[in-house]
Structures are given as structure tokens and as C-alpha cells.
CSV table of C-alpha atoms in Angstrom, one decimal:
chain,number,residue,atom,x,y,z
Q,1421,MET,CA,-23.7,14.1,-10.6
Q,1422,PHE,CA,-21.6,11.7,-8.4
Q,1423,LEU,CA,-24.2,8.9,-8.5
Q,1424,THR,CA,-24.6,9.2,-12.2
Q,1425,THR,CA,-20.7,9.0,-12.7
Q,1426,LEU,CA,-20.5,6.1,-10.2
Q,1427,ALA,CA,-23.1,4.0,-12.2
Q,1428,LEU,CA,-21.3,4.6,-15.4
Q,1429,VAL,CA,-17.9,3.6,-14.1
Q,1430,LEU,CA,-19.3,0.6,-12.4
Q,1431,ALA,CA,-21.0,-0.4,-15.6
Q,1432,ALA,CA,-17.7,-0.2,-17.4
Q,1433,ALA,CA,-15.8,-2.4,-14.8
Q,1434,PRO,CA,-14.1,-5.3,-16.3
Q,1435,SER,CA,-15.5,-8.9,-15.7
Q,1436,ALA,CA,-14.6,-10.5,-12.5
Q,1437,GLN,CA,-13.1,-13.4,-14.3
Q,1438,GLY,CA,-11.2,-11.5,-16.8
Q,1439,ALA,CA,-7.4,-11.1,-16.8
Q,1440,ALA,CA,-5.7,-8.2,-15.1
Q,1441,ALA,CA,-6.1,-5.1,-17.4
Q,1442,PRO,CA,-3.1,-2.8,-18.2
Q,1443,GLY,CA,-2.5,-0.5,-15.2
Q,1444,ARG,CA,-3.6,-3.1,-12.7
Q,1445,SER,CA,-2.4,-6.4,-11.1
Q,1446,SER,CA,-3.7,-9.6,-9.6
Q,1447,LYS,CA,-1.5,-9.0,-6.5
Q,1448,PRO,CA,-0.7,-5.9,-4.6
Q,1449,GLN,CA,2.1,-4.0,-6.0
Q,1450,MET,CA,5.6,-3.8,-4.1
Q,1451,GLY,CA,8.4,-1.3,-4.5
Q,1452,TRP,CA,9.7,2.0,-3.0
Q,1453,ASN,CA,8.4,5.6,-3.0
Q,1454,SER,CA,10.5,8.8,-2.1
Q,1455,TRP,CA,7.8,10.8,-0.2
Q,1456,ASN,CA,7.9,9.4,3.4
Q,1457,THR,CA,11.5,10.2,3.9
Q,1458,PHE,CA,12.5,12.8,1.3
Q,1459,LYS,CA,9.2,14.7,0.4
Q,1460,GLN,CA,10.0,16.9,-2.7
Q,1461,ASN,CA,13.7,16.9,-1.9
Q,1462,ILE,CA,14.7,14.2,-4.7
Q,1463,ASN,CA,17.2,14.1,-7.3
Q,1464,GLN,CA,18.9,11.9,-10.0
Q,1465,ASP,CA,21.7,10.6,-7.6
Q,1466,LEU,CA,19.1,9.7,-5.0
Q,1467,ILE,CA,17.1,7.8,-7.3
Q,1468,GLU,CA,19.9,6.0,-8.8
Q,1469,SER,CA,21.5,5.2,-5.5
Q,1470,THR,CA,18.1,3.9,-4.0
Q,1471,ALA,CA,17.6,1.7,-7.0
Q,1472,THR,CA,21.1,0.1,-6.5
Q,1473,ALA,CA,20.5,-0.4,-2.8
Q,1474,ILE,CA,17.1,-2.1,-3.6
Q,1475,VAL,CA,19.1,-4.6,-5.7
Q,1476,GLU,CA,22.2,-5.0,-3.5
Q,1477,LYS,CA,20.2,-5.4,-0.1
Q,1478,GLY,CA,18.1,-8.2,-1.5
Q,1479,LEU,CA,14.8,-6.2,-1.7
Q,1480,ALA,CA,14.4,-6.6,-5.5
Q,1481,LYS,CA,14.8,-10.4,-5.2
Q,1482,ALA,CA,12.1,-10.3,-2.5
Q,1483,GLY,CA,9.7,-8.5,-4.9
Q,1484,TYR,CA,10.1,-4.9,-4.4
Q,1485,ASN,CA,10.4,-4.0,-8.1
Q,1486,HIS,CA,9.0,-0.5,-8.5
Q,1487,VAL,CA,11.2,2.7,-7.8
Q,1488,VAL,CA,8.6,5.6,-7.6
Q,1489,MET,CA,9.5,9.2,-7.7
Q,1490,ASP,CA,6.9,11.2,-5.7
Q,1491,GLU,CA,6.6,15.0,-6.3
Q,1492,GLY,CA,9.8,16.9,-6.8
Q,1493,TRP,CA,10.8,15.6,-10.2
Q,1494,GLN,CA,8.9,18.2,-12.3
Q,1495,ALA,CA,9.8,21.7,-13.5
Q,1496,LEU,CA,7.4,24.5,-12.4
Q,1497,GLU,CA,6.1,25.1,-15.9
Q,1498,ARG,CA,5.2,23.1,-19.0
Q,1499,ASP,CA,7.3,23.6,-22.2
Q,1500,ALA,CA,6.2,25.5,-25.2
Q,1501,GLU,CA,4.3,22.5,-26.6
Q,1502,GLY,CA,2.5,21.9,-23.3
Q,1503,ARG,CA,4.5,19.0,-22.2
Q,1504,GLN,CA,5.4,18.3,-18.6
Q,1505,GLN,CA,9.2,18.9,-18.0
Q,1506,HIS,CA,11.6,17.5,-15.5
Q,1507,ASN,CA,13.5,19.7,-13.1
Q,1508,ALA,CA,16.8,20.2,-15.0
Q,1509,THR,CA,18.8,20.9,-12.0
Q,1510,ARG,CA,17.8,18.0,-10.0
Q,1511,PHE,CA,17.6,15.5,-12.9
Q,1512,PRO,CA,20.3,16.8,-15.5
Q,1513,ALA,CA,20.3,13.6,-17.6
Q,1514,GLY,CA,16.4,13.7,-17.8
Q,1515,ILE,CA,13.7,11.2,-17.0
Q,1516,ALA,CA,14.2,8.9,-20.0
Q,1517,ALA,CA,17.9,8.4,-19.2
Q,1518,LEU,CA,17.1,7.7,-15.6
Q,1519,ALA,CA,14.4,5.2,-16.7
Q,1520,ASP,CA,17.0,3.4,-18.7
Q,1521,HIS,CA,19.3,3.4,-15.7
Q,1522,VAL,CA,16.7,1.9,-13.5
Q,1523,HIS,CA,15.5,-0.7,-16.2
Q,1524,GLY,CA,19.0,-1.8,-16.5
Q,1525,LEU,CA,19.0,-2.8,-12.9
Q,1526,GLY,CA,16.0,-5.1,-13.5
Q,1527,LEU,CA,13.5,-2.7,-11.9
Q,1528,LYS,CA,10.6,-0.5,-13.0
Q,1529,ILE,CA,10.3,3.2,-12.6
Q,1530,GLY,CA,7.3,5.3,-11.5
Q,1531,LEU,CA,6.5,9.0,-11.2
Q,1532,TYR,CA,3.9,11.3,-9.8
Q,1533,SER,CA,1.3,13.6,-11.2
Q,1534,ASP,CA,-2.2,15.1,-10.2
Q,1535,SER,CA,-5.7,15.0,-11.5
Q,1536,GLY,CA,-6.1,18.6,-11.1
Q,1537,ILE,CA,-4.5,21.8,-12.4
Q,1538,PHE,CA,-1.6,21.4,-10.0
Q,1539,GLY,CA,0.0,18.9,-7.7
Q,1540,CYS,CA,0.2,19.1,-3.8
Q,1541,GLY,CA,3.4,21.3,-4.3
Q,1542,PHE,CA,1.9,23.4,-7.0
Q,1543,THR,CA,3.8,21.7,-9.9
Q,1544,PRO,CA,1.7,21.4,-13.0
Q,1545,GLY,CA,-1.1,18.9,-12.8
Q,1546,SER,CA,-2.6,16.8,-15.7
Q,1547,TRP,CA,-6.0,18.0,-15.8
Q,1548,GLY,CA,-6.7,19.0,-19.5
Q,1549,TYR,CA,-3.4,17.3,-20.6
Q,1550,GLU,CA,-4.1,13.7,-19.8
Q,1551,GLU,CA,-3.4,12.4,-23.2
Q,1552,LEU,CA,-0.2,14.4,-23.8
Q,1553,ASP,CA,1.0,13.5,-20.3
Q,1554,ALA,CA,0.4,9.9,-20.8
Q,1555,LEU,CA,2.2,9.9,-24.0
Q,1556,THR,CA,5.0,11.8,-22.5
Q,1557,TYR,CA,5.4,9.2,-19.7
Q,1558,ALA,CA,5.1,6.3,-22.0
Q,1559,GLY,CA,7.8,7.8,-24.2
Q,1560,TRP,CA,10.2,8.1,-21.3
Q,1561,GLY,CA,9.7,4.5,-20.3
Q,1562,ILE,CA,7.6,5.0,-17.1
Q,1563,ASP,CA,6.0,2.0,-15.7
Q,1564,TYR,CA,4.0,3.4,-12.7
Q,1565,LEU,CA,1.9,6.5,-12.3
Q,1566,LYS,CA,0.9,7.9,-8.8
Q,1567,TYR,CA,-2.0,10.1,-9.4
Q,1568,ASP,CA,-2.9,12.5,-6.8
Q,1569,ASN,CA,-6.0,14.7,-6.2
Q,1570,CYS,CA,-4.7,18.0,-4.5
Q,1571,GLY,CA,-5.5,20.3,-7.5
Q,1572,GLY,CA,-8.6,18.3,-8.3
Q,1573,PHE,CA,-11.1,20.6,-6.5
Q,1574,HIS,CA,-10.1,23.4,-8.8
Q,1575,ALA,CA,-10.7,21.2,-12.0
Q,1576,GLY,CA,-14.0,22.9,-12.9
Q,1577,THR,CA,-17.0,20.8,-12.3
Q,1578,ARG,CA,-15.7,17.4,-13.3
Q,1579,THR,CA,-15.8,14.8,-10.6
Q,1580,GLN,CA,-12.8,13.0,-9.5
Q,1581,GLN,CA,-14.3,9.7,-11.0
Q,1582,GLU,CA,-14.4,11.4,-14.4
Q,1583,ARG,CA,-10.9,12.8,-14.0
Q,1584,PHE,CA,-9.5,9.5,-12.9
Q,1585,GLN,CA,-11.2,7.7,-15.8
Q,1586,THR,CA,-9.9,10.2,-18.2
Q,1587,MET,CA,-6.3,9.5,-17.3
Q,1588,SER,CA,-6.9,5.7,-17.2
Q,1589,ALA,CA,-8.1,5.8,-20.8
Q,1590,ALA,CA,-5.2,8.0,-21.7
Q,1591,LEU,CA,-2.7,5.6,-20.2
Q,1592,LEU,CA,-4.4,2.6,-22.0
Q,1593,SER,CA,-4.2,4.5,-25.2
Q,1594,THR,CA,-0.4,4.7,-25.2
Q,1595,GLY,CA,-0.1,1.0,-25.6
Q,1596,ARG,CA,2.5,0.7,-22.6
Q,1597,ASP,CA,1.4,-1.1,-19.4
Q,1598,ILE,CA,1.6,1.8,-16.8
Q,1599,PHE,CA,0.4,0.7,-13.2
Q,1600,TYR,CA,-2.1,3.3,-12.1
Q,1601,SER,CA,-2.2,4.2,-8.5
Q,1602,LEU,CA,-4.7,6.7,-7.1
Q,1603,CYS,CA,-4.0,9.0,-4.1
Q,1604,GLN,CA,-7.3,10.5,-3.1
Q,1605,TRP,CA,-7.2,9.8,0.6
Q,1606,GLY,CA,-10.4,7.7,0.8
Q,1607,HIS,CA,-12.6,10.6,-0.4
Q,1608,GLN,CA,-16.1,9.4,-1.6
Q,1609,PHE,CA,-15.3,5.9,-0.4
Q,1610,PRO,CA,-13.1,4.7,-3.4
Q,1611,TRP,CA,-13.5,0.9,-2.5
Q,1612,PHE,CA,-16.8,1.2,-4.1
Q,1613,TRP,CA,-15.8,2.6,-7.5
Q,1614,ALA,CA,-12.0,2.6,-7.9
Q,1615,ASP,CA,-11.9,-0.6,-9.9
Q,1616,GLY,CA,-14.4,0.8,-12.3
Q,1617,VAL,CA,-12.1,3.9,-13.2
Q,1618,GLY,CA,-9.2,1.6,-14.0
Q,1619,ALA,CA,-7.2,2.0,-10.8
Q,1620,GLY,CA,-4.8,-0.7,-9.9
Q,1621,SER,CA,-4.8,0.6,-6.2
Q,1622,TYR,CA,-6.4,3.5,-4.4
Q,1623,ARG,CA,-5.6,5.3,-1.1
Q,1624,MET,CA,-8.3,4.7,1.6
Q,1625,SER,CA,-7.3,7.3,4.1
Q,1626,GLY,CA,-5.2,10.3,4.6
Q,1627,ASP,CA,-1.4,10.2,4.9
Q,1628,ILE,CA,0.2,7.9,7.4
Q,1629,HIS,CA,3.1,9.2,9.7
Q,1630,ALA,CA,5.7,7.2,11.4
Q,1631,ARG,CA,3.8,6.8,14.7
Q,1632,PHE,CA,2.4,3.5,15.9
Q,1633,ALA,CA,-0.6,4.7,18.1
Q,1634,GLU,CA,-0.5,8.5,18.1
Q,1635,ASP,CA,-2.7,10.4,15.5
Q,1636,LYS,CA,-2.4,14.0,14.8
Q,1637,ALA,CA,-5.5,16.1,15.6
Q,1638,ASN,CA,-8.8,15.6,13.9
Q,1639,ILE,CA,-8.0,12.1,12.5
Q,1640,CYS,CA,-11.2,9.9,12.0
Q,1641,ALA,CA,-10.8,6.4,13.2
Q,1642,THR,CA,-13.4,4.6,10.9
Q,1643,ALA,CA,-13.5,4.2,7.2
Q,1644,TYR,CA,-17.0,5.8,6.7
Q,1645,CYS,CA,-16.2,9.3,8.2
Q,1646,LEU,CA,-17.0,12.1,5.7
Q,1647,ASN,CA,-13.6,13.5,6.9
Q,1648,THR,CA,-11.4,10.7,6.0
Q,1649,GLY,CA,-8.4,12.0,7.8
Q,1650,TYR,CA,-5.5,14.2,6.6
Q,1651,ALA,CA,-1.8,13.8,7.2
Q,1652,GLY,CA,-0.8,12.1,10.6
Q,1653,VAL,CA,-2.8,8.8,10.7
Q,1654,SER,CA,-1.1,6.3,12.9
Q,1655,VAL,CA,-0.5,2.6,12.1
Q,1656,LEU,CA,-3.3,1.4,14.5
Q,1657,THR,CA,-5.8,3.8,13.1
Q,1658,MET,CA,-5.0,2.8,9.5
Q,1659,ILE,CA,-5.6,-0.8,10.6
Q,1660,ARG,CA,-8.9,0.2,12.4
Q,1661,LYS,CA,-10.3,1.8,9.1
Q,1662,MET,CA,-9.7,-1.5,7.3
Q,1663,ARG,CA,-12.3,-3.3,9.3
Q,1664,GLU,CA,-14.9,-1.9,7.0
Q,1665,ILE,CA,-12.8,-2.1,3.9
Q,1666,SER,CA,-11.1,-5.5,3.9
Q,1667,PRO,CA,-14.1,-7.4,2.4
Q,1668,PHE,CA,-13.4,-5.3,-0.8
Q,1669,GLN,CA,-9.9,-6.7,-1.1
Q,1670,ALA,CA,-10.1,-9.5,-3.5
Q,1671,LYS,CA,-8.1,-10.7,-6.5
Q,1672,HIS,CA,-10.8,-10.6,-9.1
Q,1673,ARG,CA,-11.1,-6.8,-8.6
Q,1674,ARG,CA,-7.4,-6.1,-9.5
Q,1675,SER,CA,-7.8,-2.8,-7.4
Q,1676,TRP,CA,-6.2,-2.7,-4.1
Q,1677,ALA,CA,-7.0,-0.5,-1.0
Q,1678,ASP,CA,-3.7,1.3,-0.4
Q,1679,MET,CA,-3.0,1.9,3.4
Q,1680,ASP,CA,-0.1,4.3,2.3
Q,1681,MET,CA,3.6,3.7,2.2
Q,1682,LEU,CA,5.3,1.7,4.8
Q,1683,GLU,CA,6.9,3.5,7.8
Q,1684,VAL,CA,9.2,0.6,8.6
Q,1685,GLY,CA,12.7,2.1,9.1
Q,1686,VAL,CA,11.2,5.8,9.0
Q,1687,GLY,CA,11.7,7.9,12.3
Q,1688,SER,CA,9.3,10.6,13.5
Q,1689,ASN,CA,10.4,13.9,14.9
Q,1690,VAL,CA,9.2,14.1,18.5
Q,1691,SER,CA,10.5,17.4,20.3
Q,1692,GLY,CA,13.5,17.6,18.1
Q,1693,LYS,CA,14.5,13.9,18.5
Q,1694,VAL,CA,14.1,11.1,15.8
Q,1695,VAL,CA,11.9,8.3,17.5
Q,1696,MET,CA,11.6,4.9,15.6
Q,1697,MET,CA,8.9,2.4,16.2
Q,1698,SER,CA,10.1,-0.7,18.0
Q,1699,GLU,CA,10.9,-3.9,16.1
Q,1700,ALA,CA,7.7,-5.5,17.3
Q,1701,GLU,CA,5.7,-2.5,16.2
Q,1702,GLU,CA,7.3,-2.7,12.8
Q,1703,GLN,CA,6.4,-6.3,12.5
Q,1704,THR,CA,2.8,-5.5,13.4
Q,1705,HIS,CA,2.8,-2.7,10.8
Q,1706,PHE,CA,4.3,-4.9,8.1
Q,1707,SER,CA,2.2,-7.8,8.9
Q,1708,PHE,CA,-1.2,-6.1,8.7
Q,1709,TRP,CA,-0.2,-4.3,5.4
Q,1710,ALA,CA,0.6,-7.8,4.0
Q,1711,ALA,CA,-2.5,-9.7,5.3
Q,1712,LEU,CA,-4.8,-6.8,4.4
Q,1713,LYS,CA,-3.4,-6.9,0.9
Q,1714,SER,CA,-2.3,-3.3,0.9
Q,1715,PRO,CA,0.6,-2.4,-1.5
Q,1716,LEU,CA,3.9,-2.9,0.0
Q,1717,ILE,CA,5.6,0.3,-0.8
Q,1718,ILE,CA,8.8,1.1,1.2
Q,1719,GLY,CA,9.1,4.7,2.5
Q,1720,ALA,CA,12.5,4.5,4.2
Q,1721,ASP,CA,15.9,5.6,3.0
Q,1722,VAL,CA,17.0,2.0,1.9
Q,1723,THR,CA,20.6,3.2,1.6
Q,1724,LYS,CA,20.8,3.8,5.4
Q,1725,ILE,CA,18.1,1.5,6.7
Q,1726,ARG,CA,18.8,-0.2,10.1
Q,1727,GLU,CA,19.3,-4.1,9.9
Q,1728,SER,CA,16.3,-4.8,12.2
Q,1729,SER,CA,13.9,-2.8,9.7
Q,1730,LEU,CA,15.5,-4.5,6.7
Q,1731,ARG,CA,14.8,-7.9,8.4
Q,1732,VAL,CA,11.2,-7.0,8.7
Q,1733,LEU,CA,10.9,-5.9,5.1
Q,1734,LEU,CA,12.5,-9.2,4.0
Q,1735,ASN,CA,10.5,-11.8,5.9
Q,1736,GLU,CA,9.7,-14.3,3.4
Q,1737,ASP,CA,6.6,-15.7,5.2
Q,1738,ILE,CA,5.0,-12.2,5.5
Q,1739,ILE,CA,5.7,-11.4,1.7
Q,1740,ALA,CA,4.2,-14.8,0.8
Q,1741,ILE,CA,0.9,-13.9,2.7
Q,1742,SER,CA,0.8,-10.6,0.8
Q,1743,GLN,CA,1.6,-12.3,-2.6
Q,1744,ASP,CA,-0.4,-15.4,-2.4
Q,1745,GLU,CA,-2.5,-16.8,-5.4
Q,1746,ARG,CA,-5.8,-16.5,-3.6
Q,1747,GLY,CA,-5.6,-12.7,-3.1
Q,1748,GLU,CA,-8.2,-12.3,-0.3
Q,1749,ALA,CA,-7.6,-10.0,2.6
Q,1750,VAL,CA,-8.0,-11.2,6.4
Q,1751,ARG,CA,-11.1,-10.1,8.2
Q,1752,TYR,CA,-11.6,-8.7,11.6
Q,1753,LEU,CA,-13.0,-11.3,14.1
Q,1754,PRO,CA,-15.0,-9.4,16.7
Q,1755,GLY,CA,-16.0,-12.5,18.6
Q,1756,LEU,CA,-12.3,-13.3,19.4
Q,1757,SER,CA,-11.3,-9.6,19.9
Q,1758,THR,CA,-11.6,-7.3,23.0
Q,1759,GLU,CA,-12.0,-3.6,21.9
Q,1760,GLY,CA,-9.1,-1.5,23.2
Q,1761,SER,CA,-7.0,-4.5,24.2
Q,1762,VAL,CA,-6.8,-7.4,21.7
Q,1763,GLN,CA,-7.5,-7.6,17.9
Q,1764,VAL,CA,-7.7,-10.9,16.2
Q,1765,TRP,CA,-8.1,-11.0,12.4
Q,1766,GLY,CA,-8.0,-14.1,10.0
Q,1767,GLY,CA,-8.8,-15.5,6.6
Q,1768,PRO,CA,-7.7,-17.9,3.9
Q,1769,VAL,CA,-4.4,-17.8,2.4
Q,1770,GLU,CA,-2.4,-20.2,-0.1
Q,1771,THR,CA,1.3,-20.3,1.0
Q,1772,GLY,CA,2.8,-23.6,0.5
Q,1773,THR,CA,1.0,-26.0,2.7
Q,1774,PHE,CA,-0.8,-23.4,4.7
Q,1775,ARG,CA,-4.4,-22.5,4.1
Q,1776,HIS,CA,-5.3,-19.9,6.8
Q,1777,VAL,CA,-3.6,-17.0,8.5
Q,1778,LEU,CA,-4.3,-15.5,11.9
Q,1779,LEU,CA,-3.0,-12.3,13.3
Q,1780,ALA,CA,-3.4,-11.6,17.2
Q,1781,LEU,CA,-2.5,-8.0,18.1
Q,1782,ASN,CA,-2.0,-6.8,21.6
Q,1783,TYR,CA,-2.7,-2.9,21.6
Q,1784,GLY,CA,-3.7,-2.6,25.2
Q,1785,LYS,CA,-1.6,-1.1,28.0
Q,1786,ASN,CA,0.2,-4.3,29.3
Q,1787,ALA,CA,1.6,-7.5,28.1
Q,1788,THR,CA,-1.0,-10.2,27.9
Q,1789,ALA,CA,-1.8,-13.8,26.9
Q,1790,ILE,CA,-4.1,-14.2,24.0
Q,1791,GLU,CA,-6.2,-17.3,23.6
Q,1792,VAL,CA,-7.9,-18.3,20.2
Q,1793,PRO,CA,-10.3,-21.2,19.9
Q,1794,TRP,CA,-10.3,-22.8,16.6
Q,1795,GLU,CA,-14.0,-22.9,16.3
Q,1796,GLY,CA,-13.9,-19.1,16.1
Q,1797,VAL,CA,-11.9,-19.3,12.8
Q,1798,VAL,CA,-13.9,-20.1,9.6
Q,1799,GLY,CA,-12.4,-23.1,7.9
Q,1800,LEU,CA,-10.6,-24.7,10.9
Q,1801,GLU,CA,-13.7,-26.4,12.1
Q,1802,GLU,CA,-13.2,-28.9,9.4
Q,1803,CYS,CA,-9.8,-30.1,10.6
Q,1804,PRO,CA,-10.0,-33.8,11.7
Q,1805,GLY,CA,-10.0,-34.2,15.5
Q,1806,GLY,CA,-9.7,-30.4,15.8
Q,1807,GLY,CA,-5.9,-30.7,15.3
Q,1808,VAL,CA,-4.3,-27.6,13.5
Q,1809,LYS,CA,-0.7,-27.4,12.3
Q,1810,VAL,CA,0.7,-24.0,13.4
Q,1811,ARG,CA,3.7,-22.0,12.4
Q,1812,ASP,CA,4.6,-18.9,14.3
Q,1813,VAL,CA,5.9,-16.6,11.6
Q,1814,TRP,CA,8.0,-14.0,13.5
Q,1815,ALA,CA,9.4,-16.6,15.8
Q,1816,ASP,CA,10.3,-18.6,12.8
Q,1817,LYS,CA,9.1,-21.8,14.5
Q,1818,ASP,CA,6.7,-24.6,13.6
Q,1819,LEU,CA,4.6,-25.2,16.7
Q,1820,GLY,CA,3.4,-28.7,15.5
Q,1821,THR,CA,-0.3,-29.9,15.8
Q,1822,ILE,CA,-2.5,-27.9,18.4
Q,1823,ARG,CA,-5.9,-29.1,19.2
Q,1824,GLU,CA,-9.1,-26.9,20.1
Q,1825,LYS,CA,-7.4,-23.7,20.8
Q,1826,VAL,CA,-3.8,-21.9,20.8
Q,1827,LEU,CA,-2.6,-19.9,23.9
Q,1828,LEU,CA,-0.2,-17.2,23.0
Q,1829,GLU,CA,1.6,-16.2,26.2
Q,1830,ASN,CA,3.3,-13.0,27.0
Q,1831,VAL,CA,2.3,-11.0,23.8
Q,1832,GLU,CA,4.0,-7.6,24.4
Q,1833,VAL,CA,2.3,-4.2,23.8
Q,1834,GLY,CA,2.4,-3.4,20.1
Q,1835,GLN,CA,3.2,-6.9,19.2
Q,1836,THR,CA,1.3,-9.1,16.7
Q,1837,LYS,CA,1.5,-12.9,16.6
Q,1838,VAL,CA,1.3,-14.1,13.0
Q,1839,LEU,CA,0.1,-17.8,12.6
Q,1840,LEU,CA,0.1,-19.8,9.5
Q,1841,LEU,CA,-2.4,-22.7,9.9
Q,1842,SER,CA,-3.4,-25.8,8.1
Q,1843,CYS,CA,-5.3,-29.1,8.8
């Protein structure tokens, strides 16, 4: 059943050279989502104040233009005509009025639903109501749908590919361009088929949590585990999973592997105390999400975010890497890496005069020097005389022309050196 459905959706996939279809984008989407910090505890005032902060703190100007309500906006039952309803206590003005407010700030608005009979918090899902729900969202002025799969296993015998395709068709039939973001945790390896069901992005793993290196129990490290990992995936494990998936990240597919919302500026409760990632760890987190072409969706409370985290999210060079015109993710370079100690990733990029990006991560136990010979980086072998122009992104420093190899000294644990390169 799955293979038959997969063949059908791949046959229906748009041409590689075609323009981005409605619900998709030629670049990874950027914005904010309520789940990482607030879970289901959201309301009208929170969404309005967040939208205002996104504008006032320069995040909108930097490209973070989607404000997405995760689960928590819905009533527990549909109305007499079967339509989804908002929670009238939390959102007294209604979703259409909230959408008008967000649009008035120059931003787009999104919300959450599920491909099954209920969402993760047991609010009504969209299975069997896809056309009605899509029309309802379009009528409210919604621009973005995060579509979950918690109730999907209770949706009769229909495969997730069929259910996701049904909602995609329903969204397209409204005539409104609603970005379509799937949340199915890497189940059945969606990098092979998500573009064929009309998804603009798709989750490739279980939920992230705000820890740099520590996973919760039973988290699988690689992309091709049948258990793709439940809530509690660390930043490092999410990066590890992308070794197998990054070759699928390409502009012509218009469907991006989503490494989950950013934990930059989000703390983790450890023995009753809130523990934050270090600034170097947050830089690593943001750098890899950008270079691997994951959507950049902020998960922090932007009304209270600390200045160091805000600086990370506003770094112009890193955002340019994410949003470049080439639209190709970096690849893991095993010949330049040392398992358990150093990871080196690289790939082509188009940001101003630079044509390559290199990421060198120390994830060992001690500070170390990392040496990268240019001959190990595809594309640099053509540089005349072996000279490569180098910019150290996080140091905000041009290093001039360096020949043959670069030596990165005293890279601290959890730190990533991001270099922009050109001949």
C-alpha cells in the first residue's frame, strides 16, 4: 500500500525546473512558532505581543516573517456546521481579527492542525474535513499551516501520504497561497516523498529539546532508524541525522527537511533549574540549521529573549547562507572529520562574492585546533595558486587570502567556525 501510494505521489511531483507551487518556497521559510516555549498555553495577547516584538527587534527585517500558532488556538469541538472553532476564552476577537492584526504589522500568520481525527492535544484534527478546514483557514486569512500526524494512526486505513496529499489539494483549491509544513517526525523517510505530496517542508526527526548534546532515552542517532526518535533530540543528534538527508536539500524540490524549531534563546529545565546553551553552542545550532537549509523558525519568547541569543538570530552572514539563491545544503566531509571529535561540512553557496561555505565543529571533550586543507573541499581545487579568500563569520573578520590550508586554533568545545570562501 505504501509503495503504491509513494509511486503515485512521486509521479505527480512538479517539474524540477518549474516555479514554486502554492504552499511551497524556493528558500527555507523563516518565522516564529509558539510550541518550544509555550506549548498549548497561548492566547491572543501573546501572539499580538510576539508579532510586535518581531518587528521592533529587527527580526522581521531580517526575514522572520511568519508568526505561527501551534496547538492551543482551537476549541475542543467543531461547530454545528462542522467547522473548526477558535478557543473563545483565549482568542476573544477570533482568528480572522488576529490575522488582520498580524498582517497589519507586515507579517504572515500560521496555525496548527492534524492529519488525523485529533491533534497531539486531542483537539479536532482535519481528517475527513480537509476541504472545509482549508476553506475556513483561507477565509480567516491564514498564510501557513503546520500539519501534524498525532491522530493519523487512527485515521482508518489511509496512509499518511494519502492524508497529506488530500490536505495539499484542499489548500490549493482555496486559491490562497498557504505554506504547507508537515510534522511527521521522519516517519517513513519523507525526504523521498514529501515534495510529491505538495509539502513545502517536512520534519525529519522527533522533537528537538533545548540541550546541545544530551538526548532523552531511546533517541536514534541516524536518519534511517525505523524509530526516528521521539521528543528529546539534542542539537548534535539532529545534525548527525542530516548526514544522510542533506543531499535531498535542493532548491528545485521546493520541499525542505525541517530540523525542528530553533532552541536559540530557549532554556532547558535541569533539576529544577533553567539551563541555557552557551553562546558558542547557540551559534553552532543556528549555523547548521542555516547551512543545512532547514527552516529557521524561532522557538524562544522573543519579548524577553536575551541579547546574546538575539545577536545569533540576527547574524546577516548566516541568514544569507540560509537564503542564498543556489539553495543547496552543505555535505558532511568524512575525509576531513574525526568521529567523536571534529566534524567538517562544506558546500557551494552564493552570498555576495563568496561561493563556498565551510563549517568546522569541535564536539569533542577539549578545545582543539582544526586544520582543513583546501584540496579536501570540492570546488576550491580550481583556485589559482591554491589561494582562497576567507571570511570568519562569527568573528566578523576577513582573513585575507590563505594558501593550501587553513588552521583554526583553539576551537572550544561546542563551537563551530563558519568560513565563507572564494577564489
